[in-house]
Coordinates of C-alpha atoms in Angstrom, one line a residue:
Chain A
M1 CA 0.0 0.0 0.0
N2 CA 1.6 3.3 -1.1
F3 CA 0.8 6.8 0.1
T4 CA -1.9 7.3 -2.5
D5 CA -3.7 4.1 -1.6
I6 CA -3.6 5.0 2.1
L7 CA -5.0 8.5 1.2
G8 CA -7.8 6.8 -0.8
F9 CA -8.5 4.5 2.1
I10 CA -8.8 7.3 4.6
A11 CA -10.9 9.3 2.2
G12 CA -13.3 6.3 1.8
V13 CA -13.5 5.7 5.5
C14 CA -14.3 9.4 6.2
V15 CA -17.1 9.6 3.6
M16 CA -18.5 6.2 4.6
T17 CA -18.6 6.9 8.3
S18 CA -19.6 10.6 8.1
V19 CA -23.3 10.0 8.5
I20 CA -22.8 8.2 11.9
P21 CA -22.8 11.5 14.0
Q22 CA -26.0 12.6 12.2
I23 CA -27.6 9.2 13.0
L24 CA -26.6 9.5 16.7
K25 CA -27.8 13.1 16.9
V26 CA -31.3 12.1 15.6
W27 CA -31.2 9.0 17.8
R28 CA -30.7 11.3 20.9
T29 CA -32.9 14.3 20.0
K30 CA -35.6 12.5 17.9
K31 CA -35.7 15.7 15.9
V32 CA -35.4 15.8 12.1
K33 CA -37.2 19.0 11.1
D34 CA -34.1 20.8 9.7
I35 CA -32.9 17.7 7.8
S36 CA -33.6 17.3 4.1
L37 CA -35.2 13.9 3.3
L38 CA -34.5 14.5 -0.4
T39 CA -30.8 14.9 0.3
F40 CA -30.6 11.5 2.1
S41 CA -32.9 9.8 -0.4
V42 CA -30.9 10.8 -3.4
L43 CA -27.6 10.0 -1.5
T44 CA -28.9 6.5 -0.6
F45 CA -30.1 5.9 -4.2
G46 CA -26.7 7.0 -5.5
V47 CA -24.8 4.8 -3.1
A48 CA -27.1 1.8 -4.0
L49 CA -26.1 2.4 -7.7
W50 CA -22.4 2.4 -6.6
V51 CA -23.0 -1.1 -5.1
V52 CA -24.5 -2.4 -8.3
Y53 CA -21.6 -0.7 -10.3
G54 CA -19.1 -2.4 -8.0
I55 CA -20.7 -5.8 -8.5
L56 CA -20.8 -5.4 -12.3
K57 CA -17.1 -4.3 -12.3
N58 CA -16.1 -7.0 -9.8
D59 CA -14.6 -4.3 -7.6
L60 CA -14.8 -5.5 -4.1
P61 CA -13.6 -2.3 -2.3
I62 CA -16.4 -0.3 -4.1
V63 CA -18.9 -3.0 -3.1
I64 CA -17.9 -3.2 0.5
T65 CA -17.5 0.5 1.3
N66 CA -20.7 1.4 -0.5
S67 CA -22.7 -1.4 1.1
I68 CA -21.7 -0.1 4.5
S69 CA -22.7 3.5 3.4
L70 CA -26.0 2.1 2.0
F71 CA -26.8 0.5 5.3
L72 CA -26.0 3.6 7.3
N73 CA -27.9 5.9 4.9
L74 CA -30.9 3.6 4.9
I75 CA -31.0 4.0 8.7
M76 CA -30.9 7.8 8.3
V77 CA -33.7 7.8 5.7
Y78 CA -35.8 5.6 8.0
F79 CA -35.1 7.9 10.9
I80 CA -36.2 11.0 9.0
I81 CA -39.5 9.4 7.8
Y82 CA -40.2 7.9 11.2
Y83 CA -39.5 11.0 13.3
E84 CA -41.1 13.4 10.8
K85 CA -44.4 11.8 11.5
E86 CA -44.1 12.1 15.3
Chain B
M1 CA -19.9 4.3 -22.8
N2 CA -21.4 1.0 -21.8
F3 CA -24.2 0.3 -19.3
T4 CA -21.8 0.0 -16.3
D5 CA -20.1 3.4 -17.1
I6 CA -23.6 5.1 -17.4
L7 CA -24.5 3.5 -14.1
G8 CA -21.3 4.9 -12.5
F9 CA -22.0 8.3 -14.0
I10 CA -25.6 8.4 -12.6
A11 CA -24.4 7.1 -9.2
G12 CA -21.7 9.9 -9.1
V13 CA -24.1 12.6 -10.1
C14 CA -26.6 11.5 -7.4
V15 CA -24.0 11.4 -4.6
M16 CA -22.5 14.7 -5.8
T17 CA -25.7 16.7 -6.0
S18 CA -27.5 15.1 -3.1
V19 CA -26.5 17.9 -0.7
I20 CA -28.2 20.6 -2.8
P21 CA -31.7 20.1 -1.3
Q22 CA -30.2 20.3 2.2
I23 CA -28.4 23.6 1.2
L24 CA -31.6 25.0 -0.2
K25 CA -33.6 23.9 2.9
V26 CA -31.2 25.7 5.2
W27 CA -31.1 28.7 2.9
R28 CA -34.9 29.0 3.1
T29 CA -35.4 28.2 6.8
K30 CA -32.1 29.5 8.3
K31 CA -32.4 26.6 10.8
V32 CA -29.6 24.0 11.3
K33 CA -30.3 22.8 14.9
D34 CA -31.0 19.2 13.9
I35 CA -28.1 18.9 11.5
S36 CA -24.8 17.4 12.6
L37 CA -21.8 19.7 12.0
L38 CA -19.5 16.8 12.6
T39 CA -21.2 14.7 9.8
F40 CA -20.7 17.5 7.2
S41 CA -17.1 18.3 8.5
V42 CA -16.0 14.7 8.2
L43 CA -17.7 14.4 4.8
T44 CA -16.0 17.5 3.5
F45 CA -12.6 16.4 4.8
G46 CA -13.1 13.0 3.1
V47 CA -14.1 14.6 -0.2
A48 CA -11.1 16.9 0.0
L49 CA -8.9 13.8 0.4
W50 CA -10.6 12.3 -2.7
V51 CA -9.6 15.4 -4.7
V52 CA -6.0 15.0 -3.6
Y53 CA -6.2 11.3 -4.4
G54 CA -7.6 12.0 -7.9
I55 CA -4.8 14.6 -8.5
L56 CA -2.1 12.1 -7.4
K57 CA -3.6 9.3 -9.5
N58 CA -4.2 11.7 -12.5
D59 CA -7.8 10.6 -12.5
L60 CA -9.8 13.6 -13.9
P61 CA -13.4 12.2 -13.2
I62 CA -12.5 11.7 -9.5
V63 CA -11.0 15.2 -9.4
I64 CA -13.9 16.9 -11.1
T65 CA -16.8 15.2 -9.3
N66 CA -15.2 15.5 -5.9
S67 CA -14.2 19.2 -6.5
I68 CA -17.9 20.0 -7.1
S69 CA -18.8 17.9 -4.0
L70 CA -16.2 19.7 -2.0
F71 CA -17.5 23.1 -3.0
L72 CA -21.1 22.2 -2.2
N73 CA -20.2 20.6 1.2
L74 CA -18.1 23.6 2.1
I75 CA -21.2 25.8 1.6
M76 CA -23.1 23.4 3.9
V77 CA -20.4 23.5 6.6
Y78 CA -20.3 27.3 6.4
F79 CA -24.2 27.5 6.7
I80 CA -24.2 25.2 9.7
I81 CA -21.6 27.3 11.5
Y82 CA -23.1 30.6 10.4
Y83 CA -26.8 29.8 11.4
E84 CA -25.8 27.9 14.6
K85 CA -24.6 31.2 16.0
E86 CA -27.8 33.1 15.2

């Protein structure tokens, strides 16, 4: 693993895990009024397409990182819909 | 451009533009209380690393898409900090 690979790995981990503080914040406050459902829906759809892209290209890093992202963003979308109704 | 390339392109555009509805929502409401600053900071940092990664790898699509993402997410971070103080 050279410097560029390590950089790409850190970049991927940052982008992948970035939604976690938002999930925890909603989990604690149960408030989603200021959050855009459309933003997280489009993001989740895009990440789902990346998973399909990774499968078609047989690119395991793309499949793995985006599957984790997909899982986390689906939680976020569910939270927004669930707490918006409350 | 084959089917897989088109899929990757749509995936990239979705992820890249997904933050726009959130920016417009904050722009209209001027409310950011429920939004996690840490989420958008880590995301922006990760996207910035992708730009550097793209430059080092001489990969123009990565540089271009992530530069646009970086610009949009910087607006979002600025909005959160600016409206949190109000």
